[in-house]
Each structure stands twice: as C-alpha cells, then as structure tokens.
CSV table of C-alpha atoms in Angstrom, one decimal:
chain,number,residue,atom,x,y,z
A,1,UNK,CA,112.9,-109.7,20.7
A,2,UNK,CA,113.3,-112.5,23.3
A,3,UNK,CA,117.0,-111.9,23.2
A,4,UNK,CA,116.5,-108.4,24.7
A,5,UNK,CA,115.9,-109.9,28.1
A,6,UNK,CA,118.5,-112.6,28.1
A,7,UNK,CA,120.7,-112.6,31.2
A,8,UNK,CA,118.5,-110.8,33.7
A,9,UNK,CA,115.9,-108.0,34.1
A,10,UNK,CA,115.2,-105.9,31.1
A,11,UNK,CA,116.3,-102.3,31.0
A,12,UNK,CA,113.9,-99.5,30.2
A,13,UNK,CA,115.2,-99.6,26.6
A,14,UNK,CA,114.7,-103.3,26.5
A,15,UNK,CA,111.1,-102.9,27.7
A,16,UNK,CA,110.2,-100.4,25.0
A,17,UNK,CA,111.7,-102.6,22.4
A,18,UNK,CA,109.7,-105.6,23.6
A,19,UNK,CA,106.5,-103.5,23.8
A,20,UNK,CA,107.0,-102.2,20.3
A,21,UNK,CA,107.4,-105.7,19.0
A,22,UNK,CA,104.3,-106.9,20.8
A,23,UNK,CA,102.3,-104.2,19.1
A,24,UNK,CA,103.9,-104.9,15.8
A,25,UNK,CA,103.1,-108.6,16.0
A,26,UNK,CA,99.7,-108.2,17.6
A,27,UNK,CA,100.9,-109.9,20.8
A,28,UNK,CA,99.2,-109.2,24.1
A,29,UNK,CA,101.0,-106.3,25.8
A,30,UNK,CA,101.4,-108.2,29.0
A,31,UNK,CA,104.1,-110.1,27.2
A,32,UNK,CA,106.1,-106.9,27.3
A,33,UNK,CA,106.7,-107.5,31.0
A,34,UNK,CA,110.1,-107.0,32.4
A,35,UNK,CA,111.5,-110.5,33.2
A,36,UNK,CA,112.1,-110.9,36.9
A,37,UNK,CA,114.0,-113.6,39.0
A,38,UNK,CA,114.8,-116.7,37.1
A,39,UNK,CA,113.7,-115.1,33.8
A,40,UNK,CA,110.0,-115.8,34.5
A,41,UNK,CA,107.2,-113.7,33.1
A,42,UNK,CA,105.3,-112.0,35.8
A,43,UNK,CA,101.6,-112.3,35.3
A,44,UNK,CA,98.8,-111.7,37.9
A,45,UNK,CA,96.9,-114.9,39.0
A,46,UNK,CA,93.4,-114.8,40.5
A,47,UNK,CA,92.4,-117.3,43.1
A,48,UNK,CA,90.0,-117.1,46.0
A,49,UNK,CA,88.8,-113.8,44.6
A,50,UNK,CA,92.2,-112.2,45.1
A,51,UNK,CA,94.8,-111.2,42.7
A,52,UNK,CA,98.3,-112.5,43.3
A,53,UNK,CA,101.7,-111.4,41.9
A,54,UNK,CA,104.5,-114.0,42.2
A,55,UNK,CA,107.2,-111.3,42.7
A,56,UNK,CA,105.2,-109.4,45.3
A,57,UNK,CA,103.0,-112.0,47.2
A,58,UNK,CA,102.1,-109.5,49.9
A,59,UNK,CA,100.2,-107.4,47.4
A,60,UNK,CA,96.7,-108.9,47.0
A,61,UNK,CA,94.1,-106.6,45.7
A,62,UNK,CA,90.8,-108.2,44.5
A,63,UNK,CA,89.8,-105.7,41.9
A,64,UNK,CA,91.5,-105.3,38.5
A,65,UNK,CA,92.1,-101.9,37.1
A,66,UNK,CA,89.3,-102.5,34.7
A,67,UNK,CA,86.9,-103.4,37.5
A,68,UNK,CA,87.9,-100.2,39.4
A,69,UNK,CA,86.6,-98.1,36.6
A,70,UNK,CA,83.7,-100.2,35.4
A,71,UNK,CA,82.2,-100.2,38.9
A,72,UNK,CA,82.2,-96.4,38.9
A,73,UNK,CA,85.1,-94.4,40.4
A,74,UNK,CA,86.6,-91.0,40.9
A,75,UNK,CA,83.4,-89.3,39.7
A,76,UNK,CA,84.6,-89.7,36.1
A,77,UNK,CA,87.7,-87.5,36.6
A,78,UNK,CA,90.7,-89.8,37.0
A,79,UNK,CA,92.0,-89.5,33.4
A,80,UNK,CA,91.2,-85.8,33.0
A,81,UNK,CA,93.8,-83.6,31.4
A,82,UNK,CA,96.3,-82.4,34.1
A,83,UNK,CA,99.4,-80.4,34.5
A,84,UNK,CA,101.9,-82.2,36.7
A,85,UNK,CA,103.7,-80.2,39.3
A,86,UNK,CA,106.2,-83.1,39.5
A,87,UNK,CA,107.2,-83.4,35.9
A,88,UNK,CA,106.2,-79.9,34.8
A,89,UNK,CA,104.3,-81.4,31.8
A,90,UNK,CA,100.8,-81.5,30.6
A,91,UNK,CA,99.0,-84.9,30.2
A,92,UNK,CA,95.8,-86.0,28.5
A,93,UNK,CA,94.3,-89.2,27.1
A,94,UNK,CA,96.7,-91.3,29.1
A,95,UNK,CA,94.0,-94.0,29.5
A,96,UNK,CA,94.4,-94.8,25.8
A,97,UNK,CA,97.7,-96.5,26.4
A,98,UNK,CA,95.8,-99.3,28.2
A,99,UNK,CA,93.6,-102.0,26.6
A,100,UNK,CA,90.4,-100.6,25.0
A,101,UNK,CA,88.5,-103.4,26.7
A,102,UNK,CA,89.0,-101.8,30.1
A,103,UNK,CA,86.9,-98.8,29.0
A,104,UNK,CA,84.3,-100.7,27.0
A,105,UNK,CA,80.9,-99.1,27.6
A,106,UNK,CA,82.3,-96.1,29.5
A,107,UNK,CA,81.7,-92.6,28.1
A,108,UNK,CA,84.2,-89.7,28.3
A,109,UNK,CA,82.5,-88.2,31.2
A,110,UNK,CA,83.1,-91.4,33.1
A,111,UNK,CA,86.9,-91.2,32.5
A,112,UNK,CA,88.1,-87.8,31.5
A,113,UNK,CA,85.7,-85.3,32.9
A,114,UNK,CA,87.1,-82.2,34.6
A,115,UNK,CA,84.0,-82.0,36.9
A,116,UNK,CA,83.5,-84.7,39.6
A,117,UNK,CA,80.0,-86.3,39.3
A,118,UNK,CA,79.4,-88.4,42.4
A,119,UNK,CA,76.4,-90.1,40.8
A,120,UNK,CA,78.9,-91.9,38.6
A,121,UNK,CA,80.5,-93.5,41.6
A,122,UNK,CA,79.3,-96.9,42.8
A,123,UNK,CA,78.4,-95.7,46.3
A,124,UNK,CA,77.3,-92.2,45.1
A,125,UNK,CA,79.7,-90.3,47.4
A,126,UNK,CA,82.7,-88.1,47.0
A,127,UNK,CA,86.0,-89.2,48.5
A,128,UNK,CA,89.7,-88.3,48.1
A,129,UNK,CA,91.7,-85.2,47.9
A,130,UNK,CA,93.3,-83.1,45.1
A,131,UNK,CA,96.2,-84.0,42.9
A,132,UNK,CA,98.0,-80.9,44.2
A,133,UNK,CA,97.8,-82.2,47.8
A,134,UNK,CA,99.1,-85.6,46.7
A,135,UNK,CA,102.0,-83.9,45.1
A,136,UNK,CA,102.6,-81.8,48.1
A,137,UNK,CA,102.6,-84.8,50.4
A,138,UNK,CA,105.2,-86.5,48.2
A,139,UNK,CA,102.8,-89.3,47.2
A,140,UNK,CA,103.3,-88.8,43.4
A,141,UNK,CA,106.2,-90.3,41.5
A,142,UNK,CA,107.4,-88.8,38.2
A,143,UNK,CA,106.8,-92.1,36.5
A,144,UNK,CA,103.1,-92.0,37.3
A,145,UNK,CA,102.0,-88.4,37.5
A,146,UNK,CA,98.3,-89.4,37.9
A,147,UNK,CA,99.1,-91.4,41.1
A,148,UNK,CA,98.5,-94.8,42.6
A,149,UNK,CA,95.9,-96.1,40.1
A,150,UNK,CA,98.1,-95.3,37.1
A,151,UNK,CA,100.9,-97.2,38.8
A,152,UNK,CA,98.5,-100.1,39.4
A,153,UNK,CA,97.4,-100.1,35.8
A,154,UNK,CA,101.1,-100.5,34.7
A,155,UNK,CA,101.9,-103.0,37.4
A,156,UNK,CA,98.9,-105.2,36.6
A,157,UNK,CA,100.0,-105.4,33.0
A,158,UNK,CA,103.5,-106.5,34.1
A,159,UNK,CA,105.5,-103.4,34.0
A,160,UNK,CA,107.8,-103.0,36.9
A,161,UNK,CA,109.4,-99.8,38.2
A,162,UNK,CA,111.6,-98.4,41.0
A,163,UNK,CA,108.4,-97.3,42.8
A,164,UNK,CA,106.8,-100.7,43.2
A,165,UNK,CA,107.8,-101.3,46.8
A,166,UNK,CA,106.7,-97.9,48.0
A,167,UNK,CA,103.3,-98.2,46.2
A,168,UNK,CA,102.6,-101.7,47.5
A,169,UNK,CA,103.5,-100.6,51.0
A,170,UNK,CA,101.0,-97.7,50.7
A,171,UNK,CA,98.3,-100.2,49.6
A,172,UNK,CA,99.0,-102.5,52.5
A,173,UNK,CA,98.7,-99.7,55.0
A,174,UNK,CA,95.4,-98.6,53.5
A,175,UNK,CA,93.7,-101.8,52.2
A,176,UNK,CA,95.8,-104.8,53.1
A,177,UNK,CA,95.1,-107.3,55.9
A,178,UNK,CA,96.0,-104.8,58.5
A,179,UNK,CA,95.1,-101.8,56.4
A,180,UNK,CA,93.5,-99.0,58.4
A,181,UNK,CA,90.5,-98.5,56.0
A,182,UNK,CA,89.7,-102.2,55.7
A,183,UNK,CA,89.8,-102.7,59.5
A,184,UNK,CA,87.9,-99.5,60.1
A,185,UNK,CA,85.1,-100.7,57.8
A,186,UNK,CA,85.0,-104.1,59.5
A,187,UNK,CA,84.8,-102.5,62.9
A,188,UNK,CA,81.9,-100.3,61.9
A,189,UNK,CA,80.0,-103.3,60.5
A,190,UNK,CA,80.5,-105.3,63.7
A,191,UNK,CA,79.3,-102.4,65.8
A,192,UNK,CA,76.1,-102.3,63.8
A,193,UNK,CA,75.8,-106.1,64.0
A,194,UNK,CA,75.1,-106.3,60.3
A,195,UNK,CA,76.5,-108.1,57.2
A,196,UNK,CA,79.7,-107.4,55.3
A,197,UNK,CA,77.7,-106.3,52.2
A,198,UNK,CA,75.4,-103.8,54.0
A,199,UNK,CA,76.3,-100.9,51.8
A,200,UNK,CA,74.7,-98.4,54.2
A,201,UNK,CA,77.7,-98.8,56.4
A,202,UNK,CA,80.2,-96.2,55.5
A,203,UNK,CA,79.8,-95.9,51.7
A,204,UNK,CA,82.8,-93.4,51.8
A,205,UNK,CA,85.2,-96.0,53.1
A,206,UNK,CA,83.9,-98.5,50.6
A,207,UNK,CA,84.3,-96.1,47.7
A,208,UNK,CA,87.9,-95.3,48.9
A,209,UNK,CA,88.8,-99.0,49.1
A,210,UNK,CA,87.4,-99.5,45.6
A,211,UNK,CA,89.8,-96.7,44.4
A,212,UNK,CA,92.6,-98.8,45.9
A,213,UNK,CA,91.6,-102.0,44.1
A,214,UNK,CA,89.8,-103.7,47.0
A,215,UNK,CA,86.2,-104.6,48.0
A,216,UNK,CA,85.4,-106.3,51.3
A,217,UNK,CA,84.4,-109.9,50.9
A,218,UNK,CA,82.6,-112.4,53.2
A,219,UNK,CA,85.9,-114.4,53.5
A,220,UNK,CA,87.9,-111.4,54.7
A,221,UNK,CA,85.2,-110.2,57.0
A,222,UNK,CA,84.9,-113.6,58.7
A,223,UNK,CA,88.7,-114.0,59.0
C-alpha cells in the first residue's frame, strides 16, 4: 500500500486504501496519514507540554483529543446522535471510528448523552452554544458535521483536509498565543493577583479552552 502515496500527497481514494490496509494488517491508524511535503509522515510531537505538527507549526494545542474527553467535556453530549443541517444526514456512534483507548473508562452518558450534565465537566459549568447556531454561523464544514473537535480528532491522527487552515486559524484566534480567551483568562488572573491554576478564576473560560484542546500552564502564564 506504500505505492498508493508515491509521487505526492495521497488522494481521498488513496487514503481510504491505506486506512483499509492498516486495519487489515493491524497497523496503527496514524500510519494512514496523507503524506505531505517531501513524502514525510505527519505525526504530532509533544515537547514542553505542547503538541507540535510539522506541517502546521503555528498550531500548538496542549491537550490531545483523548485528554479533552477524559478530563470531562461537553456535559457528555459531544458524540450524541445528530441530524446535520449541512449534509442533510443523520449521524450516531461517530466516536467509534477513533481508538477505543480514547474512551477507556468513560460511560455512554459521558460521550453520547442527549442531555447536558454539567457535573461531568471538569469545571462543573455549562459553556458553548448549539450545533444549529454553529451551522448558521458557517462554522461547520461538511467533512466534520460535529464541528471543531471532530476535525481535531482526525487531524491529530494524521488525516488532512481542505478545512485545516480555517480550523487552525479559528483555534489561534480563540486559544493561541494571542487568542482572545487565553489572554482574557490571563488578564483576570492578574487582576486578582493569584496563580495560573486558581480554578476559581473563570471556570467557564477554562472549560471553553479545554474544549479547544488547551489548558493554561505556568510557562504560558509567565511568558
């Protein structure tokens, strides 16, 4: 199946061929990446508590998709059954396409519940808006009807799409070095003259940042 990517980036057909072969031969699915510049396999690298992607160095979350859910997010509703107004299709059990290890120890009500339970969230608060609003705002792409986190799950595992640049730009504006929510949280902490990990300071901002794959660190706060 290596020949499928000879000569440049893989097409969608190539990707599915590689993915199928990975499953058939019990290979890790991150080997089903599309090959990028120079024919190199794109894999995330963690250093200094940040996650780096060689093809998009400006994208540096510090929580993996697994950590986002294991920490407690979305009130247990993210992977609930939905009807997409973008694709005009119904979806359910979409989390099962990802590694089972990501969901280890989590019950269905922590992943696919139709009712938001804020006690399941790390900071015990409700944040975010509805899927319909995201669709109305044009934030949902047909390749990822569940939204940003679904995109991040695929991107983290190596899959690349035509929506990558837009999604990474959204992350940077929200949680990047100059992201409004990251800077807002730091400003509130400084005003209260407390520490970066004083969770009493804006649990809603912290929960929102967690949903975007980021948690404030001592290093980022000091910098």
